[in-house]
Amino acid sequence: MSKNVLVFGGSGSLGSAIVNLFKTKGWNTISVDFRDNTNATQSVSITSSNESEVKRVLSVLGSTKVDSIICAAGGWVGGSIVADDYFQSVQKMLDFNLSSAVATAFLAGKLLNTGGVVVLTGAKSATVPTAGMIGYGISKAATHHLIKSLAETPELSGSSSLGILPVTLDTPSNRQYMPGPYDDWTPLEEVADKLFQWSNDSATRPTNGSLVVVETKKNVTTYSTI
Ligand code: NAD
């Protein structure tokens, strides 16, 4: 029987790459995002990641269980404590990055089969102070904390809770707004492939609760646990 993966943020750059890769491996793919992903086996469109919408996702999925659940949702805005839009930018980052991680954790508690894996996406930049991007930094640092807490959650024992902390992903959006060098950016397919290994073979997974920095230098990607 095919295995199931749920990708929260499954219509974004990384999320779509994950959906596509798992699909080629014969997995059923469930995308949950503000926008539909028509490549996924099942696509659930939500208007926010608040409690009522996430509980609606559960009712749409019915008795479906998943073997892997990955949060690839998020976004980025900068802004320090003196920025004119300080409050808006912080709220936006909490809504995009933290709320999606919180929702994915909730769904993991309800849907993840024993032996499965839940992966949340943090950011290496949030492992140190982020004075110029307060909202982004606190939302990702809180996500790192959530990953560690999932690893200590009795209801998830027997499964793995992991974090990926990318530096720069090679996305269309980054190519539009940032200069290279592109050989220091991580190809989305590589990350998707690593997530597939962890999902498909528990022996390949880092220790439960690991935060794994994903960094590419001169086209070589490394995965280092911190
Ligand atoms: P993206 O902007 O291409 O896609 C993000 C997706 O998340 C979008 O489809 C969006 O609709 C969805 N989304 C946002 N908030 C949501 C919410 N609350 N509920 C449901 N869906 C929501 O992003 P990406 O570049 O693919 O990045 C993927 C992840 O990697 C994000 O968590 C991002 O913060 C993180 N990250 C990215 C980079 C990078 O260089 N792009 C670097 C470090 C970390």
PDB file of C-alpha atoms and ligand atoms in Angstrom:
ATOM      1  CA  MET A   1       0.000   0.000   0.000  1.00  0.00           C
ATOM      2  CA  SER A   2       1.246   3.514  -0.811  1.00  0.00           C
ATOM      3  CA  LYS A   3       2.526   5.691   1.994  1.00  0.00           C
ATOM      4  CA  ASN A   4       1.168   9.168   2.649  1.00  0.00           C
ATOM      5  CA  VAL A   5       2.949  12.489   3.106  1.00  0.00           C
ATOM      6  CA  LEU A   6       1.249  15.718   4.134  1.00  0.00           C
ATOM      7  CA  VAL A   7       3.043  18.886   3.084  1.00  0.00           C
ATOM      8  CA  PHE A   8       1.919  22.024   4.887  1.00  0.00           C
ATOM      9  CA  GLY A   9       2.771  24.840   2.483  1.00  0.00           C
ATOM     10  CA  GLY A  10       2.699  22.307  -0.351  1.00  0.00           C
ATOM     11  CA  SER A  11       2.174  24.958  -3.036  1.00  0.00           C
ATOM     12  CA  GLY A  12       5.317  26.960  -2.314  1.00  0.00           C
ATOM     13  CA  SER A  13       8.717  26.525  -3.940  1.00  0.00           C
ATOM     14  CA  LEU A  14      10.081  23.938  -1.517  1.00  0.00           C
ATOM     15  CA  GLY A  15       6.633  22.457  -0.844  1.00  0.00           C
ATOM     16  CA  SER A  16       5.986  21.824  -4.554  1.00  0.00           C
ATOM     17  CA  ALA A  17       9.404  20.207  -4.940  1.00  0.00           C
ATOM     18  CA  ILE A  18       8.592  17.874  -2.033  1.00  0.00           C
ATOM     19  CA  VAL A  19       5.180  16.990  -3.483  1.00  0.00           C
ATOM     20  CA  ASN A  20       6.736  16.285  -6.884  1.00  0.00           C
ATOM     21  CA  LEU A  21       9.594  14.139  -5.521  1.00  0.00           C
ATOM     22  CA  PHE A  22       7.416  12.006  -3.226  1.00  0.00           C
ATOM     23  CA  LYS A  23       4.937  11.540  -6.081  1.00  0.00           C
ATOM     24  CA  THR A  24       7.670  10.140  -8.343  1.00  0.00           C
ATOM     25  CA  LYS A  25       8.482   7.677  -5.525  1.00  0.00           C
ATOM     26  CA  GLY A  26       4.901   6.399  -5.478  1.00  0.00           C
ATOM     27  CA  TRP A  27       3.726   8.142  -2.302  1.00  0.00           C
ATOM     28  CA  ASN A  28       0.279   9.739  -1.949  1.00  0.00           C
ATOM     29  CA  THR A  29       0.792  13.452  -1.455  1.00  0.00           C
ATOM     30  CA  ILE A  30      -1.507  15.771   0.475  1.00  0.00           C
ATOM     31  CA  SER A  31      -0.899  19.489   0.104  1.00  0.00           C
ATOM     32  CA  VAL A  32      -2.327  22.019   2.560  1.00  0.00           C
ATOM     33  CA  ASP A  33      -1.796  25.649   1.577  1.00  0.00           C
ATOM     34  CA  PHE A  34      -3.561  28.916   0.831  1.00  0.00           C
ATOM     35  CA  ARG A  35      -3.375  27.893  -2.843  1.00  0.00           C
ATOM     36  CA  ASP A  36      -4.177  24.520  -4.407  1.00  0.00           C
ATOM     37  CA  ASN A  37      -1.402  22.293  -5.684  1.00  0.00           C
ATOM     38  CA  THR A  38      -2.968  20.375  -8.563  1.00  0.00           C
ATOM     39  CA  ASN A  39       0.046  18.027  -8.731  1.00  0.00           C
ATOM     40  CA  ALA A  40      -0.723  16.624  -5.298  1.00  0.00           C
ATOM     41  CA  THR A  41      -2.892  13.534  -4.864  1.00  0.00           C
ATOM     42  CA  GLN A  42      -5.118  15.635  -2.612  1.00  0.00           C
ATOM     43  CA  SER A  43      -5.007  19.395  -2.174  1.00  0.00           C
ATOM     44  CA  VAL A  44      -6.714  21.141   0.706  1.00  0.00           C
ATOM     45  CA  SER A  45      -6.956  24.915   0.411  1.00  0.00           C
ATOM     46  CA  ILE A  46      -7.147  26.916   3.637  1.00  0.00           C
ATOM     47  CA  THR A  47      -7.704  30.608   4.324  1.00  0.00           C
ATOM     48  CA  SER A  48      -5.506  30.721   7.426  1.00  0.00           C
ATOM     49  CA  SER A  49      -3.682  28.306   9.710  1.00  0.00           C
ATOM     50  CA  ASN A  50      -5.871  29.114  12.714  1.00  0.00           C
ATOM     51  CA  GLU A  51      -7.646  26.485  14.811  1.00  0.00           C
ATOM     52  CA  SER A  52     -10.914  26.304  12.875  1.00  0.00           C
ATOM     53  CA  GLU A  53      -9.234  25.987   9.492  1.00  0.00           C
ATOM     54  CA  VAL A  54      -6.771  23.352  10.695  1.00  0.00           C
ATOM     55  CA  LYS A  55      -9.575  21.358  12.305  1.00  0.00           C
ATOM     56  CA  ARG A  56     -11.442  21.594   8.993  1.00  0.00           C
ATOM     57  CA  VAL A  57      -8.381  19.994   7.339  1.00  0.00           C
ATOM     58  CA  LEU A  58      -8.717  17.106   9.776  1.00  0.00           C
ATOM     59  CA  SER A  59     -12.364  16.598   8.893  1.00  0.00           C
ATOM     60  CA  VAL A  60     -11.605  16.748   5.151  1.00  0.00           C
ATOM     61  CA  LEU A  61      -8.950  14.044   5.597  1.00  0.00           C
ATOM     62  CA  GLY A  62     -11.272  11.772   7.586  1.00  0.00           C
ATOM     63  CA  SER A  63      -9.549   8.555   8.606  1.00  0.00           C
ATOM     64  CA  THR A  64      -6.392   9.197   6.545  1.00  0.00           C
ATOM     65  CA  LYS A  65      -3.114   8.750   8.442  1.00  0.00           C
ATOM     66  CA  VAL A  66       0.306   9.869   7.267  1.00  0.00           C
ATOM     67  CA  ASP A  67       3.822   8.460   7.450  1.00  0.00           C
ATOM     68  CA  SER A  68       5.504  11.827   7.024  1.00  0.00           C
ATOM     69  CA  ILE A  69       4.339  15.374   7.693  1.00  0.00           C
ATOM     70  CA  ILE A  70       6.465  18.308   6.607  1.00  0.00           C
ATOM     71  CA  CYS A  71       6.007  22.039   7.122  1.00  0.00           C
ATOM     72  CA  ALA A  72       7.408  23.899   4.121  1.00  0.00           C
ATOM     73  CA  ALA A  73       5.187  26.940   4.684  1.00  0.00           C
ATOM     74  CA  GLY A  74       6.582  30.292   5.587  1.00  0.00           C
ATOM     75  CA  GLY A  75       7.788  33.578   4.279  1.00  0.00           C
ATOM     76  CA  TRP A  76      10.221  36.387   4.907  1.00  0.00           C
ATOM     77  CA  VAL A  77      10.028  40.072   5.740  1.00  0.00           C
ATOM     78  CA  GLY A  78      12.745  42.125   7.382  1.00  0.00           C
ATOM     79  CA  GLY A  79      12.344  44.922   9.903  1.00  0.00           C
ATOM     80  CA  SER A  80      13.956  46.062  13.144  1.00  0.00           C
ATOM     81  CA  ILE A  81      12.302  47.444  16.308  1.00  0.00           C
ATOM     82  CA  VAL A  82      12.429  50.965  14.811  1.00  0.00           C
ATOM     83  CA  ALA A  83      10.797  50.095  11.483  1.00  0.00           C
ATOM     84  CA  ASP A  84       7.522  51.950  10.760  1.00  0.00           C
ATOM     85  CA  ASP A  85       5.758  48.652  10.145  1.00  0.00           C
ATOM     86  CA  TYR A  86       7.334  46.863  13.119  1.00  0.00           C
ATOM     87  CA  PHE A  87       4.089  45.442  14.525  1.00  0.00           C
ATOM     88  CA  GLN A  88       2.726  44.404  11.122  1.00  0.00           C
ATOM     89  CA  SER A  89       5.965  42.723  10.075  1.00  0.00           C
ATOM     90  CA  VAL A  90       6.241  40.761  13.314  1.00  0.00           C
ATOM     91  CA  GLN A  91       2.594  39.660  13.104  1.00  0.00           C
ATOM     92  CA  LYS A  92       3.075  38.615   9.486  1.00  0.00           C
ATOM     93  CA  MET A  93       6.047  36.419  10.368  1.00  0.00           C
ATOM     94  CA  LEU A  94       4.170  34.852  13.264  1.00  0.00           C
ATOM     95  CA  ASP A  95       1.232  34.142  10.912  1.00  0.00           C
ATOM     96  CA  PHE A  96       3.377  32.709   8.107  1.00  0.00           C
ATOM     97  CA  ASN A  97       6.182  30.916   9.933  1.00  0.00           C
ATOM     98  CA  LEU A  98       5.088  30.132  13.459  1.00  0.00           C
ATOM     99  CA  SER A  99       1.380  29.571  12.911  1.00  0.00           C
ATOM    100  CA  SER A 100       2.122  27.090  10.105  1.00  0.00           C
ATOM    101  CA  ALA A 101       4.612  25.223  12.306  1.00  0.00           C
ATOM    102  CA  VAL A 102       2.117  25.151  15.186  1.00  0.00           C
ATOM    103  CA  ALA A 103      -0.581  23.829  12.844  1.00  0.00           C
ATOM    104  CA  THR A 104       1.729  21.140  11.460  1.00  0.00           C
ATOM    105  CA  ALA A 105       2.609  20.024  14.982  1.00  0.00           C
ATOM    106  CA  PHE A 106      -1.098  19.723  15.808  1.00  0.00           C
ATOM    107  CA  LEU A 107      -1.749  17.677  12.664  1.00  0.00           C
ATOM    108  CA  ALA A 108       1.241  15.452  13.480  1.00  0.00           C
ATOM    109  CA  GLY A 109      -0.318  14.652  16.851  1.00  0.00           C
ATOM    110  CA  LYS A 110      -3.529  13.589  15.116  1.00  0.00           C
ATOM    111  CA  LEU A 111      -2.335  11.989  11.880  1.00  0.00           C
ATOM    112  CA  LEU A 112       1.206  10.625  12.170  1.00  0.00           C
ATOM    113  CA  ASN A 113       1.611   6.863  12.136  1.00  0.00           C
ATOM    114  CA  THR A 114       3.999   5.419  14.724  1.00  0.00           C
ATOM    115  CA  GLY A 115       7.458   5.262  13.179  1.00  0.00           C
ATOM    116  CA  GLY A 116       6.748   8.284  11.009  1.00  0.00           C
ATOM    117  CA  VAL A 117       8.532  11.622  10.848  1.00  0.00           C
ATOM    118  CA  VAL A 118       7.499  15.239  11.345  1.00  0.00           C
ATOM    119  CA  VAL A 119       9.781  17.903   9.884  1.00  0.00           C
ATOM    120  CA  LEU A 120       9.475  21.641  10.475  1.00  0.00           C
ATOM    121  CA  THR A 121      11.445  24.236   8.542  1.00  0.00           C
ATOM    122  CA  GLY A 122      13.450  26.716  10.564  1.00  0.00           C
ATOM    123  CA  ALA A 123      16.351  28.855   9.393  1.00  0.00           C
ATOM    124  CA  LYS A 124      20.058  28.890  10.186  1.00  0.00           C
ATOM    125  CA  SER A 125      19.903  32.696  10.420  1.00  0.00           C
ATOM    126  CA  ALA A 126      17.644  32.396  13.484  1.00  0.00           C
ATOM    127  CA  THR A 127      20.274  30.519  15.505  1.00  0.00           C
ATOM    128  CA  VAL A 128      21.906  33.901  16.256  1.00  0.00           C
ATOM    129  CA  PRO A 129      20.393  37.344  16.970  1.00  0.00           C
ATOM    130  CA  THR A 130      18.465  38.918  14.079  1.00  0.00           C
ATOM    131  CA  ALA A 131      18.243  42.651  14.871  1.00  0.00           C
ATOM    132  CA  GLY A 132      17.335  43.544  11.288  1.00  0.00           C
ATOM    133  CA  MET A 133      14.562  40.959  10.966  1.00  0.00           C
ATOM    134  CA  ILE A 134      12.915  40.641  14.359  1.00  0.00           C
ATOM    135  CA  GLY A 135       9.706  38.910  13.276  1.00  0.00           C
ATOM    136  CA  TYR A 136      11.472  36.378  11.086  1.00  0.00           C
ATOM    137  CA  GLY A 137      14.055  35.591  13.757  1.00  0.00           C
ATOM    138  CA  ILE A 138      11.629  35.050  16.612  1.00  0.00           C
ATOM    139  CA  SER A 139       9.212  33.021  14.497  1.00  0.00           C
ATOM    140  CA  LYS A 140      11.963  30.678  13.326  1.00  0.00           C
ATOM    141  CA  ALA A 141      13.676  30.469  16.746  1.00  0.00           C
ATOM    142  CA  ALA A 142      10.308  29.483  18.220  1.00  0.00           C
ATOM    143  CA  THR A 143       9.979  26.863  15.488  1.00  0.00           C
ATOM    144  CA  HIS A 144      13.341  25.418  16.558  1.00  0.00           C
ATOM    145  CA  HIS A 145      12.022  25.238  20.117  1.00  0.00           C
ATOM    146  CA  LEU A 146       8.838  23.517  18.909  1.00  0.00           C
ATOM    147  CA  ILE A 147      10.865  20.831  17.117  1.00  0.00           C
ATOM    148  CA  LYS A 148      12.743  20.042  20.344  1.00  0.00           C
ATOM    149  CA  SER A 149       9.464  19.912  22.246  1.00  0.00           C
ATOM    150  CA  LEU A 150       7.862  17.542  19.707  1.00  0.00           C
ATOM    151  CA  ALA A 151      10.781  15.177  20.273  1.00  0.00           C
ATOM    152  CA  GLU A 152       9.825  15.092  23.969  1.00  0.00           C
ATOM    153  CA  THR A 153       6.096  14.559  23.349  1.00  0.00           C
ATOM    154  CA  PRO A 154       4.981  11.103  24.591  1.00  0.00           C
ATOM    155  CA  GLU A 155       2.217  10.844  21.951  1.00  0.00           C
ATOM    156  CA  LEU A 156       4.900  11.051  19.239  1.00  0.00           C
ATOM    157  CA  SER A 157       7.223   8.492  20.802  1.00  0.00           C
ATOM    158  CA  GLY A 158       8.321   5.960  18.212  1.00  0.00           C
ATOM    159  CA  SER A 159       8.324   8.691  15.572  1.00  0.00           C
ATOM    160  CA  SER A 160      10.972  11.317  14.772  1.00  0.00           C
ATOM    161  CA  SER A 161      10.747  15.103  15.045  1.00  0.00           C
ATOM    162  CA  LEU A 162      13.339  16.951  12.991  1.00  0.00           C
ATOM    163  CA  GLY A 163      14.091  20.435  11.791  1.00  0.00           C
ATOM    164  CA  ILE A 164      15.736  21.638   8.635  1.00  0.00           C
ATOM    165  CA  LEU A 165      17.464  25.006   8.859  1.00  0.00           C
ATOM    166  CA  PRO A 166      18.258  26.185   5.317  1.00  0.00           C
ATOM    167  CA  VAL A 167      20.629  29.044   4.558  1.00  0.00           C
ATOM    168  CA  THR A 168      19.496  29.996   1.042  1.00  0.00           C
ATOM    169  CA  LEU A 169      17.253  27.875  -1.154  1.00  0.00           C
ATOM    170  CA  ASP A 170      17.479  28.138  -4.922  1.00  0.00           C
ATOM    171  CA  THR A 171      13.916  29.376  -5.480  1.00  0.00           C
ATOM    172  CA  PRO A 172      12.463  31.447  -8.336  1.00  0.00           C
ATOM    173  CA  SER A 173      11.697  34.201  -5.825  1.00  0.00           C
ATOM    174  CA  ASN A 174      15.287  34.360  -4.545  1.00  0.00           C
ATOM    175  CA  ARG A 175      16.559  34.419  -8.147  1.00  0.00           C
ATOM    176  CA  GLN A 176      14.243  37.369  -8.822  1.00  0.00           C
ATOM    177  CA  TYR A 177      15.296  39.464  -5.828  1.00  0.00           C
ATOM    178  CA  MET A 178      18.801  38.404  -4.781  1.00  0.00           C
ATOM    179  CA  PRO A 179      22.178  38.312  -6.504  1.00  0.00           C
ATOM    180  CA  GLY A 180      24.038  34.978  -6.635  1.00  0.00           C
ATOM    181  CA  PRO A 181      26.361  33.192  -6.509  1.00  0.00           C
ATOM    182  CA  TYR A 182      23.800  30.518  -7.237  1.00  0.00           C
ATOM    183  CA  ASP A 183      26.299  27.730  -6.571  1.00  0.00           C
ATOM    184  CA  ASP A 184      25.977  28.621  -2.861  1.00  0.00           C
ATOM    185  CA  TRP A 185      22.192  28.129  -2.954  1.00  0.00           C
ATOM    186  CA  THR A 186      20.600  24.782  -2.157  1.00  0.00           C
ATOM    187  CA  PRO A 187      18.651  23.099  -4.976  1.00  0.00           C
ATOM    188  CA  LEU A 188      15.087  22.328  -3.873  1.00  0.00           C
ATOM    189  CA  GLU A 189      15.266  18.792  -5.268  1.00  0.00           C
ATOM    190  CA  GLU A 190      18.208  17.997  -2.972  1.00  0.00           C
ATOM    191  CA  VAL A 191      16.246  19.016   0.101  1.00  0.00           C
ATOM    192  CA  ALA A 192      13.204  17.097  -1.129  1.00  0.00           C
ATOM    193  CA  ASP A 193      15.387  14.050  -1.684  1.00  0.00           C
ATOM    194  CA  LYS A 194      16.842  14.240   1.846  1.00  0.00           C
ATOM    195  CA  LEU A 195      13.329  14.570   3.287  1.00  0.00           C
ATOM    196  CA  PHE A 196      12.266  11.547   1.262  1.00  0.00           C
ATOM    197  CA  GLN A 197      15.164   9.468   2.668  1.00  0.00           C
ATOM    198  CA  TRP A 198      14.217  10.409   6.223  1.00  0.00           C
ATOM    199  CA  SER A 199      10.561   9.653   5.528  1.00  0.00           C
ATOM    200  CA  ASN A 200      11.114   6.359   3.763  1.00  0.00           C
ATOM    201  CA  ASP A 201      13.908   4.847   5.860  1.00  0.00           C
ATOM    202  CA  SER A 202      14.062   5.585   9.589  1.00  0.00           C
ATOM    203  CA  ALA A 203      17.687   4.345   9.672  1.00  0.00           C
ATOM    204  CA  THR A 204      18.747   7.433   7.669  1.00  0.00           C
ATOM    205  CA  ARG A 205      17.262   9.909  10.149  1.00  0.00           C
ATOM    206  CA  PRO A 206      19.310  12.097  12.470  1.00  0.00           C
ATOM    207  CA  THR A 207      18.676  11.739  16.219  1.00  0.00           C
ATOM    208  CA  ASN A 208      15.164  12.643  17.327  1.00  0.00           C
ATOM    209  CA  GLY A 209      14.899  16.411  17.932  1.00  0.00           C
ATOM    210  CA  SER A 210      17.844  17.327  15.692  1.00  0.00           C
ATOM    211  CA  LEU A 211      18.062  20.717  14.033  1.00  0.00           C
ATOM    212  CA  VAL A 212      19.821  20.137  10.717  1.00  0.00           C
ATOM    213  CA  VAL A 213      21.503  23.077   8.996  1.00  0.00           C
ATOM    214  CA  VAL A 214      21.244  22.782   5.222  1.00  0.00           C
ATOM    215  CA  GLU A 215      24.022  24.704   3.533  1.00  0.00           C
ATOM    216  CA  THR A 216      25.485  24.679   0.045  1.00  0.00           C
ATOM    217  CA  LYS A 217      28.955  25.831  -0.941  1.00  0.00           C
ATOM    218  CA  LYS A 218      30.175  25.573  -4.510  1.00  0.00           C
ATOM    219  CA  ASN A 219      27.357  23.170  -5.433  1.00  0.00           C
ATOM    220  CA  VAL A 220      28.034  20.837  -2.489  1.00  0.00           C
ATOM    221  CA  THR A 221      25.255  20.597   0.088  1.00  0.00           C
ATOM    222  CA  THR A 222      25.968  19.593   3.665  1.00  0.00           C
ATOM    223  CA  TYR A 223      23.537  18.596   6.408  1.00  0.00           C
ATOM    224  CA  SER A 224      24.984  19.328   9.842  1.00  0.00           C
ATOM    225  CA  THR A 225      23.184  18.764  13.109  1.00  0.00           C
ATOM    226  CA  ILE A 226      23.470  21.533  15.697  1.00  0.00           C
TER     227      ILE A 226
HETATM  228  P1  NAD B   1       7.584  30.024  -0.544  1.00  0.00           P
HETATM  229  O1  NAD B   1       7.260  31.443  -0.216  1.00  0.00           O
HETATM  230  O2  NAD B   1       7.953  29.689  -1.951  1.00  0.00           O
HETATM  231  O3  NAD B   1       6.371  29.083  -0.148  1.00  0.00           O
HETATM  232  C1  NAD B   1       5.770  29.185   1.099  1.00  0.00           C
HETATM  233  C2  NAD B   1       4.370  28.602   0.971  1.00  0.00           C
HETATM  234  O4  NAD B   1       3.798  28.633   2.269  1.00  0.00           O
HETATM  235  C3  NAD B   1       3.424  29.404   0.052  1.00  0.00           C
HETATM  236  O5  NAD B   1       2.787  28.533  -0.856  1.00  0.00           O
HETATM  237  C4  NAD B   1       2.416  30.025   1.005  1.00  0.00           C
HETATM  238  O6  NAD B   1       1.111  30.148   0.454  1.00  0.00           O
HETATM  239  C5  NAD B   1       2.435  29.033   2.152  1.00  0.00           C
HETATM  240  N1  NAD B   1       2.084  29.579   3.442  1.00  0.00           N
HETATM  241  C6  NAD B   1       2.593  30.665   4.072  1.00  0.00           C
HETATM  242  N2  NAD B   1       2.047  30.811   5.279  1.00  0.00           N
HETATM  243  C7  NAD B   1       1.180  29.787   5.422  1.00  0.00           C
HETATM  244  C8  NAD B   1       0.318  29.389   6.474  1.00  0.00           C
HETATM  245  N3  NAD B   1       0.247  30.091   7.614  1.00  0.00           N
HETATM  246  N4  NAD B   1      -0.446  28.287   6.295  1.00  0.00           N
HETATM  247  C9  NAD B   1      -0.376  27.572   5.143  1.00  0.00           C
HETATM  248  N5  NAD B   1       0.431  27.899   4.104  1.00  0.00           N
HETATM  249  C10 NAD B   1       1.189  28.994   4.260  1.00  0.00           C
HETATM  250  O7  NAD B   1       8.746  29.599   0.498  1.00  0.00           O
HETATM  251  P2  NAD B   1      10.059  28.742   0.208  1.00  0.00           P
HETATM  252  O8  NAD B   1      11.088  29.663  -0.338  1.00  0.00           O
HETATM  253  O9  NAD B   1       9.701  27.498  -0.524  1.00  0.00           O
HETATM  254  O10 NAD B   1      10.533  28.397   1.699  1.00  0.00           O
HETATM  255  C11 NAD B   1      10.109  27.195   2.326  1.00  0.00           C
HETATM  256  C12 NAD B   1      10.459  27.251   3.798  1.00  0.00           C
HETATM  257  O11 NAD B   1      11.866  27.383   3.941  1.00  0.00           O
HETATM  258  C13 NAD B   1       9.849  28.426   4.568  1.00  0.00           C
HETATM  259  O12 NAD B   1       9.545  28.024   5.883  1.00  0.00           O
HETATM  260  C14 NAD B   1      10.980  29.417   4.602  1.00  0.00           C
HETATM  261  O13 NAD B   1      10.887  30.342   5.684  1.00  0.00           O
HETATM  262  C15 NAD B   1      12.164  28.481   4.780  1.00  0.00           C
HETATM  263  N6  NAD B   1      13.430  29.050   4.358  1.00  0.00           N
HETATM  264  C16 NAD B   1      13.562  29.477   3.089  1.00  0.00           C
HETATM  265  C17 NAD B   1      14.763  30.015   2.677  1.00  0.00           C
HETATM  266  C18 NAD B   1      14.928  30.487   1.271  1.00  0.00           C
HETATM  267  O14 NAD B   1      16.054  30.860   0.888  1.00  0.00           O
HETATM  268  N7  NAD B   1      13.849  30.501   0.438  1.00  0.00           N
HETATM  269  C19 NAD B   1      15.843  30.122   3.586  1.00  0.00           C
HETATM  270  C20 NAD B   1      15.664  29.673   4.900  1.00  0.00           C
HETATM  271  C21 NAD B   1      14.449  29.122   5.273  1.00  0.00           C
END
